[in-house]
PDB file of C-alpha atoms in Angstrom:
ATOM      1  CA  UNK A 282      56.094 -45.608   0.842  1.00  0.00           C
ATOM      2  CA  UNK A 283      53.731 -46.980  -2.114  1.00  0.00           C
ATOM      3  CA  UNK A 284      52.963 -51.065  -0.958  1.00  0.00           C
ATOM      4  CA  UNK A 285      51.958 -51.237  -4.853  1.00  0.00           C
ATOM      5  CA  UNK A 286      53.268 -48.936  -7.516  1.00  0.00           C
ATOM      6  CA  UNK A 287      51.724 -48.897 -11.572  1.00  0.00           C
ATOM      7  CA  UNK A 288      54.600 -46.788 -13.143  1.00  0.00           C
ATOM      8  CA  UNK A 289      52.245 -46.766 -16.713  1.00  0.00           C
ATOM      9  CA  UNK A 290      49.462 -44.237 -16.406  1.00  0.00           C
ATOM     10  CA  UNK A 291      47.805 -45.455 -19.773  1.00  0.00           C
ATOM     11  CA  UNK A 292      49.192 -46.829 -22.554  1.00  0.00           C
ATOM     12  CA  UNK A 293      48.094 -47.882 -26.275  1.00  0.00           C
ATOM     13  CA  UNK A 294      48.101 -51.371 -27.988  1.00  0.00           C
ATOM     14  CA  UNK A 295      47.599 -52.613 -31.093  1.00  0.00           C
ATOM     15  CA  UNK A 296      45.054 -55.086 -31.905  1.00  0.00           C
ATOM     16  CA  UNK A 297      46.669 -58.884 -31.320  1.00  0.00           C
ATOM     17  CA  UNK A 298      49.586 -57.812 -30.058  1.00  0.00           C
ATOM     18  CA  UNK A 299      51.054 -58.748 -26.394  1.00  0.00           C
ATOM     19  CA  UNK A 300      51.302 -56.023 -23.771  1.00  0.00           C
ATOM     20  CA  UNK A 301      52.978 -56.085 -20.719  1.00  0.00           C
ATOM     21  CA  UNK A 302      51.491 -53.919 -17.745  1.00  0.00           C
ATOM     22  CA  UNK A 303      54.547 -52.946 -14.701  1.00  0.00           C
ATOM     23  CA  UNK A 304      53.694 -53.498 -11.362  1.00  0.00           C
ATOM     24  CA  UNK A 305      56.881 -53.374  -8.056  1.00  0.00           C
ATOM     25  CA  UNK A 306      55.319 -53.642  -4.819  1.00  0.00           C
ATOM     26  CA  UNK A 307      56.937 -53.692  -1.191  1.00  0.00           C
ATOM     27  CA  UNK A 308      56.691 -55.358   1.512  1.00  0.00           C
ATOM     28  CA  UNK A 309      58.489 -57.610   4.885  1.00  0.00           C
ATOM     29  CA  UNK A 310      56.397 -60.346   4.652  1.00  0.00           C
ATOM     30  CA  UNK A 311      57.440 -63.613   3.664  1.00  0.00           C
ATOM     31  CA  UNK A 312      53.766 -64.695   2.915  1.00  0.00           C
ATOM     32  CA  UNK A 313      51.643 -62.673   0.468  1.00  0.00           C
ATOM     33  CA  UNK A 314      49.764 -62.921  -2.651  1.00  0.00           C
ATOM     34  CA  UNK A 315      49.472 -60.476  -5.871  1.00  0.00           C
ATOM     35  CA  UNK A 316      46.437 -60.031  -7.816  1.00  0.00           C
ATOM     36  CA  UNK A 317      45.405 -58.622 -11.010  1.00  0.00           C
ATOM     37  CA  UNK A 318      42.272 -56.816 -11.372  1.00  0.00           C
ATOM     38  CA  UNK A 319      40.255 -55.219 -15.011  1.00  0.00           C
ATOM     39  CA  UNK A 320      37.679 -52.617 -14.292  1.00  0.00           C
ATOM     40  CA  UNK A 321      35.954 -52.266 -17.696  1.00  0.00           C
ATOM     41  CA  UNK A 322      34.522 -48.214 -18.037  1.00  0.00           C
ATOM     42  CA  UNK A 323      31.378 -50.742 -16.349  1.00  0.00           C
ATOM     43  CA  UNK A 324      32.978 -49.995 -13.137  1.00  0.00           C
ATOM     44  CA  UNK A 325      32.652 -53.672 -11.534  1.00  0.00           C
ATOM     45  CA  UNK A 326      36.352 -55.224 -10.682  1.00  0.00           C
ATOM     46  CA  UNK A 327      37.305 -58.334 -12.235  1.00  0.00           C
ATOM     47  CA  UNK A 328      39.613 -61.113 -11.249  1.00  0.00           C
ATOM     48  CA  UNK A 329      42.502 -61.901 -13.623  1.00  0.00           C
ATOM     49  CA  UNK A 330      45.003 -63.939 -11.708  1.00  0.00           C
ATOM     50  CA  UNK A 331      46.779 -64.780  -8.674  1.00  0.00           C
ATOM     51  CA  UNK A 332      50.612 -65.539  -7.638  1.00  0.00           C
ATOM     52  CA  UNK A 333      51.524 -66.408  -4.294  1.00  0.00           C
ATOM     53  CA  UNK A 334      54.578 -65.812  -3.139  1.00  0.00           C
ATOM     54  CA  UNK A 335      55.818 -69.251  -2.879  1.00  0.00           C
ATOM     55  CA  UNK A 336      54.245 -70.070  -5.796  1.00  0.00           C
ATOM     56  CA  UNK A 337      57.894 -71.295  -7.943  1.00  0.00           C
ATOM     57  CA  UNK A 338      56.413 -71.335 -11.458  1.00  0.00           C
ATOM     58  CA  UNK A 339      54.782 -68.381 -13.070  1.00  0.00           C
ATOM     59  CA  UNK A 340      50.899 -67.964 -12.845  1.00  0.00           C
ATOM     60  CA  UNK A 341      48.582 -68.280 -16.602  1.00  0.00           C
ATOM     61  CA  UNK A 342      45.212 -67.714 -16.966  1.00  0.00           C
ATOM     62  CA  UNK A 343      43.983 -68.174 -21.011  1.00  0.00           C
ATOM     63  CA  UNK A 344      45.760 -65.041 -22.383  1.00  0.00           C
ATOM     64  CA  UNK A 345      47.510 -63.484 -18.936  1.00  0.00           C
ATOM     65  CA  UNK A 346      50.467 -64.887 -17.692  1.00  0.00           C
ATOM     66  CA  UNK A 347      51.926 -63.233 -14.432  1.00  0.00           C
ATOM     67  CA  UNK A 348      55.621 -62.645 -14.884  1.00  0.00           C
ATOM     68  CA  UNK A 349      56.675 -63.151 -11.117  1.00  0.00           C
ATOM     69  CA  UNK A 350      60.217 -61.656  -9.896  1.00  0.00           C
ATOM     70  CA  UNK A 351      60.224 -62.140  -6.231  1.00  0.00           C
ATOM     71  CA  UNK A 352      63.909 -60.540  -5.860  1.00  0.00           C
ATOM     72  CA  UNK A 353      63.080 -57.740  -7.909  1.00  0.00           C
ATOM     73  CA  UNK A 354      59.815 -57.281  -6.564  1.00  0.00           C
ATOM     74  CA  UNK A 355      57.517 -57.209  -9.502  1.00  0.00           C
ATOM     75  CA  UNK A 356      54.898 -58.815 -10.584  1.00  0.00           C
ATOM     76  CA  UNK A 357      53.878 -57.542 -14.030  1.00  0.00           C
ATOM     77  CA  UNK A 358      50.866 -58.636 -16.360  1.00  0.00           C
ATOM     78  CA  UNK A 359      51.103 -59.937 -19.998  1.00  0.00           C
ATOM     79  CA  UNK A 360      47.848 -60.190 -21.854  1.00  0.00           C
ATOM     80  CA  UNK A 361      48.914 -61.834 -24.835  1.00  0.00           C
ATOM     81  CA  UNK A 362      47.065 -61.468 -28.232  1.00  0.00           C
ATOM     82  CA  UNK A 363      44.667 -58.482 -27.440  1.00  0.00           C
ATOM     83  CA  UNK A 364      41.074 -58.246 -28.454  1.00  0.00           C
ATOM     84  CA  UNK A 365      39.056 -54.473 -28.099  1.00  0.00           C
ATOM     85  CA  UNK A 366      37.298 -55.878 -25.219  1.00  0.00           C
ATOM     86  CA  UNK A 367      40.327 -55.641 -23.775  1.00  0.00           C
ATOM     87  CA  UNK A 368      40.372 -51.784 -23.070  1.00  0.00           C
ATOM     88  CA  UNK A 369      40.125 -51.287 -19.888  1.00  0.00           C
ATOM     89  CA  UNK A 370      41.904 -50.192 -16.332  1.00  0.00           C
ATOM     90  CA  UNK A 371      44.256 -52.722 -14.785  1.00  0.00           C
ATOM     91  CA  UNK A 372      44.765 -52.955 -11.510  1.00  0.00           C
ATOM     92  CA  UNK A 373      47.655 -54.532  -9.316  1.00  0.00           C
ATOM     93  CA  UNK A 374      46.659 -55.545  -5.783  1.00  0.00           C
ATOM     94  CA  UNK A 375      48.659 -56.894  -2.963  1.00  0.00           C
ATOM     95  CA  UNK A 376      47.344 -59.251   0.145  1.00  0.00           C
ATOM     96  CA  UNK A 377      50.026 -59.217   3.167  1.00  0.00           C
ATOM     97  CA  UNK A 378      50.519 -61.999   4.988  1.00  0.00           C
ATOM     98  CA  UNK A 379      48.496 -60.709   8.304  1.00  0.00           C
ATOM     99  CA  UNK A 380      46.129 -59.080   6.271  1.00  0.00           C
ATOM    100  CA  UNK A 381      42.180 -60.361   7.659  1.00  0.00           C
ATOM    101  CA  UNK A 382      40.370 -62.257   5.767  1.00  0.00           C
ATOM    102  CA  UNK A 383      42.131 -61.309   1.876  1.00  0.00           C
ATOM    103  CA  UNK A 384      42.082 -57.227   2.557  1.00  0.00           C
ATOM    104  CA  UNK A 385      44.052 -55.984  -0.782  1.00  0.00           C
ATOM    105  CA  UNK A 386      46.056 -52.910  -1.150  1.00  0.00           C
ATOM    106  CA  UNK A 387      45.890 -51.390  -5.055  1.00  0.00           C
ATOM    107  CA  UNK A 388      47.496 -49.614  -7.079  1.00  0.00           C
ATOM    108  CA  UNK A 389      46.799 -46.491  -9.053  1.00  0.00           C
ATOM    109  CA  UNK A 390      46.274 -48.538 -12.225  1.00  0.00           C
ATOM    110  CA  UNK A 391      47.095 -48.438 -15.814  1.00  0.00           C
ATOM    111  CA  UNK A 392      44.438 -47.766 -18.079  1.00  0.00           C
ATOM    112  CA  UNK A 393      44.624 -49.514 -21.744  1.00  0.00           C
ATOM    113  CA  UNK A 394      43.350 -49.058 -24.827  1.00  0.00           C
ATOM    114  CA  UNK A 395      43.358 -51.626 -27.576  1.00  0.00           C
ATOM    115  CA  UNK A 396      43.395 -50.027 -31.333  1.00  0.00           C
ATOM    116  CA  UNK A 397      41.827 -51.682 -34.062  1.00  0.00           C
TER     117      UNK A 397
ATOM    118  CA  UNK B 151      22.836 -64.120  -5.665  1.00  0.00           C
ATOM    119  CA  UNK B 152      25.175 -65.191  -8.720  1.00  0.00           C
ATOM    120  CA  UNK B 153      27.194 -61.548  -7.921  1.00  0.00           C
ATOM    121  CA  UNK B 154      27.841 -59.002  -5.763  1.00  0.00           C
ATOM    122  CA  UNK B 155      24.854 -56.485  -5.800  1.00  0.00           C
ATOM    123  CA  UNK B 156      25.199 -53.013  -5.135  1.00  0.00           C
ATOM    124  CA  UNK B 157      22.317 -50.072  -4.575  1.00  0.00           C
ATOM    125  CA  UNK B 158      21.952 -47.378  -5.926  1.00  0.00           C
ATOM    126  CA  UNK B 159      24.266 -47.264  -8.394  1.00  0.00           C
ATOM    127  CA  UNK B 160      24.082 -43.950  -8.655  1.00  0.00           C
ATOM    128  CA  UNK B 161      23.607 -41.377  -6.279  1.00  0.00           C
ATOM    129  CA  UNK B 162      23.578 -37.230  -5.859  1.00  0.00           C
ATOM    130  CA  UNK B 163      23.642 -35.726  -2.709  1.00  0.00           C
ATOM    131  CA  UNK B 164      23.780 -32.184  -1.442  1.00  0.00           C
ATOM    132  CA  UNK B 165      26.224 -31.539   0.909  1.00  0.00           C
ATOM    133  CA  UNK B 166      25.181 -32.075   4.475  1.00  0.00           C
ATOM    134  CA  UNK B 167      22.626 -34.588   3.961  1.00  0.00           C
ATOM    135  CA  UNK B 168      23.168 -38.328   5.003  1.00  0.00           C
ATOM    136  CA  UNK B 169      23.219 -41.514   2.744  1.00  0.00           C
ATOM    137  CA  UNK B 170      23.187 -45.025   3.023  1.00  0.00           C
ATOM    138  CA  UNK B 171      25.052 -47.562   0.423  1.00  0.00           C
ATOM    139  CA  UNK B 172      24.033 -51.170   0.498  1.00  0.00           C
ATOM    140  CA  UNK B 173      25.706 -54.810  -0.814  1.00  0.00           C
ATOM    141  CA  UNK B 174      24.651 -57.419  -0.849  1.00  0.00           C
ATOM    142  CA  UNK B 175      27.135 -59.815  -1.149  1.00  0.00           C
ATOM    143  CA  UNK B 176      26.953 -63.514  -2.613  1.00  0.00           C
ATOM    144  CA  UNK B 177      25.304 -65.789  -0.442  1.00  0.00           C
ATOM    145  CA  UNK B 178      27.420 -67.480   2.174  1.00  0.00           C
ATOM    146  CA  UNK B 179      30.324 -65.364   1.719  1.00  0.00           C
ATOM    147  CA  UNK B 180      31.540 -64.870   5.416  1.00  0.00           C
ATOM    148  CA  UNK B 181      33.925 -62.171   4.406  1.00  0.00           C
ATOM    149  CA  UNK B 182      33.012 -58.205   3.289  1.00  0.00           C
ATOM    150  CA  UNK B 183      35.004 -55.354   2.004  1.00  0.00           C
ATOM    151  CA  UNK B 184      34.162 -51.684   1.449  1.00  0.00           C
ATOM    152  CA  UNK B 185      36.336 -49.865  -0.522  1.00  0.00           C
ATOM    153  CA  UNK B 186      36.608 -46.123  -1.638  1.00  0.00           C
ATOM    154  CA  UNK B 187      38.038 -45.496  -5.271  1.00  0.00           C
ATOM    155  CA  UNK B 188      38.181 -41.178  -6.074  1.00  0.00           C
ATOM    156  CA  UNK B 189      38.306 -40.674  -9.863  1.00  0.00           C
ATOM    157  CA  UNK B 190      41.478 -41.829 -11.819  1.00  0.00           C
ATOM    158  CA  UNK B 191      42.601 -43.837  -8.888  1.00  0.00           C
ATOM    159  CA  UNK B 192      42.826 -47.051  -7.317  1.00  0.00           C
ATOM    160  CA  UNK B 193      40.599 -48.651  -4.666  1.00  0.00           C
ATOM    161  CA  UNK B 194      41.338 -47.487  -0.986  1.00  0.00           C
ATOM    162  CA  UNK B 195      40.150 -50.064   1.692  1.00  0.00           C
ATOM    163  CA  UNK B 196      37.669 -48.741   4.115  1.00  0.00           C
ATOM    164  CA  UNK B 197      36.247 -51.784   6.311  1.00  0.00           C
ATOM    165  CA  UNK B 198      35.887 -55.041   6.739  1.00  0.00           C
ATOM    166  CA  UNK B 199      33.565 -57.357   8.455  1.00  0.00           C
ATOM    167  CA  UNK B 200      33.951 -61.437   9.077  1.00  0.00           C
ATOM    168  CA  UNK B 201      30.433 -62.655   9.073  1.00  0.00           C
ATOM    169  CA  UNK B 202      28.677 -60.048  11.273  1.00  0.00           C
ATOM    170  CA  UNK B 203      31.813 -59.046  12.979  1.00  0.00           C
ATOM    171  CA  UNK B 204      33.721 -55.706  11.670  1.00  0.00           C
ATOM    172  CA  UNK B 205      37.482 -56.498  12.342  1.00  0.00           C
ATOM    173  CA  UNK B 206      38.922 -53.537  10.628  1.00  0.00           C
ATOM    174  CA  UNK B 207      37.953 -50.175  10.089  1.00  0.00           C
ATOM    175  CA  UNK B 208      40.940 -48.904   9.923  1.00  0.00           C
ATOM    176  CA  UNK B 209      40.282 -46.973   6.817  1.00  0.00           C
ATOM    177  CA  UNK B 210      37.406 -45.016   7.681  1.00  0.00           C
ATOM    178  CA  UNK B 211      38.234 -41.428   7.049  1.00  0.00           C
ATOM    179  CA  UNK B 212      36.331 -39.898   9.512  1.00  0.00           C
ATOM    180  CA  UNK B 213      33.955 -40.654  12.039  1.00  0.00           C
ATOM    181  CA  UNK B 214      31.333 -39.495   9.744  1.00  0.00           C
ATOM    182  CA  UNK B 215      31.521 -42.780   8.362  1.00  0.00           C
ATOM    183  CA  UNK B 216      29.708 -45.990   9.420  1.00  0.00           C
ATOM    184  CA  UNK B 217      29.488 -49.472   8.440  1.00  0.00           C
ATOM    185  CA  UNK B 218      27.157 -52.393   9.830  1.00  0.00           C
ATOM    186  CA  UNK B 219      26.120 -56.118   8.671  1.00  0.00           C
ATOM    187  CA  UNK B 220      24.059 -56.947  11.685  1.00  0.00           C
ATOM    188  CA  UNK B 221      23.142 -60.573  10.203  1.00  0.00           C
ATOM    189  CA  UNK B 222      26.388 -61.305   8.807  1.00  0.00           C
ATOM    190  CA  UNK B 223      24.317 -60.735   4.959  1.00  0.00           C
ATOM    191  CA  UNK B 224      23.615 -57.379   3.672  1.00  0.00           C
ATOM    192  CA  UNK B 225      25.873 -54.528   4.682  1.00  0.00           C
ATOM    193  CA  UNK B 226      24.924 -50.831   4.992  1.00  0.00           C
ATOM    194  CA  UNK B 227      27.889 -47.933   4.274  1.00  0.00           C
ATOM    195  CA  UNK B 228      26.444 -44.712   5.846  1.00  0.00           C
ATOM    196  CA  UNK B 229      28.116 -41.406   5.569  1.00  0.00           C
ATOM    197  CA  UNK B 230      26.692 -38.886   7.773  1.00  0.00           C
ATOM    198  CA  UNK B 231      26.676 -34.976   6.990  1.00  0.00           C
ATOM    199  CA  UNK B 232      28.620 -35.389   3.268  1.00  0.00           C
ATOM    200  CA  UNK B 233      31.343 -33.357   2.038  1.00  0.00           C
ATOM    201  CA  UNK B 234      32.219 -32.469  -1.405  1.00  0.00           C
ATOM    202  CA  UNK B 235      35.341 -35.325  -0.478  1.00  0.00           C
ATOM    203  CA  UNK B 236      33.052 -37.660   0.097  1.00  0.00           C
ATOM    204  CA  UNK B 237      32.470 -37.512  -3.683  1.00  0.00           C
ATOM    205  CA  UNK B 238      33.665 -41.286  -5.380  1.00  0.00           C
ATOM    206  CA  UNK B 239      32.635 -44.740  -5.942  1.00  0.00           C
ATOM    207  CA  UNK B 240      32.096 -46.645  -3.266  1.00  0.00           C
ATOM    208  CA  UNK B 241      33.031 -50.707  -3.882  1.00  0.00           C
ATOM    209  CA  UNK B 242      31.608 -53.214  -2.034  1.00  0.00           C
ATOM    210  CA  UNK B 243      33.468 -56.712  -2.849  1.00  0.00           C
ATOM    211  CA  UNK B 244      33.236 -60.331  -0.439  1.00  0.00           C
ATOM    212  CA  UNK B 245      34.705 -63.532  -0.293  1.00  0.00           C
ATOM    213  CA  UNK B 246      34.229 -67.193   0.608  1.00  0.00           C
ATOM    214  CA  UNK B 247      36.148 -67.525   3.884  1.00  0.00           C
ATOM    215  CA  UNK B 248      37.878 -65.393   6.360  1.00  0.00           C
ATOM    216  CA  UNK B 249      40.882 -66.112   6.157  1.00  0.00           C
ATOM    217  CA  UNK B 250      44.243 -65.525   4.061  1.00  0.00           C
ATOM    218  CA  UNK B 251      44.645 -67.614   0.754  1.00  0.00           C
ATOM    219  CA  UNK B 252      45.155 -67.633  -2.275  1.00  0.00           C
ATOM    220  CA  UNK B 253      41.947 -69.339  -3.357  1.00  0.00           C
ATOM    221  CA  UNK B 254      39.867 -66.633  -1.037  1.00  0.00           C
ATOM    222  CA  UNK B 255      39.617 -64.095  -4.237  1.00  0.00           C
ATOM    223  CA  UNK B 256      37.331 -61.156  -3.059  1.00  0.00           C
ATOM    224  CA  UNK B 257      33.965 -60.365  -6.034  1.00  0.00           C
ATOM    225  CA  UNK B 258      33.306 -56.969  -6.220  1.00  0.00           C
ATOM    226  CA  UNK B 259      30.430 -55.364  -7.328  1.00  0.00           C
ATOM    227  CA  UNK B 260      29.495 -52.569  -9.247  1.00  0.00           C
ATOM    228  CA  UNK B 261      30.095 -49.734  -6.918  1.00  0.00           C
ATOM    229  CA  UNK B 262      27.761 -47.101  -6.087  1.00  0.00           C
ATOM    230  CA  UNK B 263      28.748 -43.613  -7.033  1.00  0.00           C
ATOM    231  CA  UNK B 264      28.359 -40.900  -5.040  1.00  0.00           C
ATOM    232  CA  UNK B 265      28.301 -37.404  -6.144  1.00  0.00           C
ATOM    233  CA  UNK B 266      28.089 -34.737  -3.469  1.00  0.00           C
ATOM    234  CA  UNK B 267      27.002 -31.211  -4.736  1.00  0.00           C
TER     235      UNK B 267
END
């Protein structure tokens, strides 16, 4: 079974408007963190945000929030207010709680394109 | 260094022939990752090495495949006798500590791209 599953291939936004990004993930540990990652067409992987799984409020960052639903398993991403610069892949990663030092399992990603 | 470096970025290679990826991560980072990403998809973990230490290599595809960070700095990705497989970019990313947390976010670099012919 997928650990981390990115139902949205790609998907189009409109220029300063919010888009939410799906990610469900699975796993038996109580302890584990979720991370969102950008990977601009520059190739280099970027750190959005973090949630760990105790964490009781929802994570922010400037214009992501993390919309955490630990009984539902999901952990999606809302960039809020897009700019073009935000075009780019997104990528949902998971750390498990035995995982060595923070070894992350990804996704398949969602790539998104902001229109003007 | 202020990132993760990665070299070459780019790379062609016939098929057969050996080649050797390097990172360097940022300095003091005890922890290293090398990941595999094939077009279109996400990362797949390859190694991992805690200072000089490789603790997991677990997702080396084949034996063809070789990692090392003899001083615990740089680390070398080799892959011997390339397939047309083998073709993807290869991400190098590290982190402050070795252990699990949430404040232990892993840099990546670049990624070197591989393109066997």
């Amino acid at each position: 079974a997928q650990k981390i599953t990115q139902t949205q291939p790609g998907m189009f936004v409109q220029e300063k408007e919010a888009v939410t990004l799906d990610c469900t993930y699975d796993t038996s540990d109580q302890s584990y963190g979720l991370f969102w990652y950008k990977q601009p067409s520059s190739g280099e992987m970027i750190f959005l945000i973090y949630q760990g799984s105790y964490d009781e409020q929802n994570a922010t960052e400037g214009r992501y929030s993390l919309n955490f639903q630990k009984a539902r398993k999901s952990a999606n991403l809302v960039i809020s207010a897009s700019q073009l610069g935000d075009s780019a892949m997104y990528f949902c990663a998971m750390r498990e709680g035995r995982a060595a030092g923070n070894k992350l399992t990804f996704g398949g990603g969602t790539r998104v394109l902001v229109k003007p | 260094g202020a990132g993760v470096s990665q070299s070459p970025r780019y790379k062609v290679a016939k098929r057969g022939q050996d080649v050797a990826l390097r990172c360097d991560p940022i300095s003091g980072h005890v922890s290293l990752f090398w990941y595999q990403q094939a077009l279109g998809q996400g990362p797949e973990f390859l190694t991992y090495f805690q200072n000089e230490a490789q603790l997991d290599k677990s997702g080396l595809p084949s034996d063809r495949f070789f990692a090392e960070r003899p001083e615990g700095s740089v680390s070398t990705l080799k892959i011997q006798r390339t397939q047309q497989e083998d073709s993807a970019v290869y991400l190098c990313a590290s982190s402050p500590q070795g252990h699990s947390s949430g404040a232990n976010v892993l840099t990546f670099g670049a990624g070197s791209r591989l393109t066997v012919l």
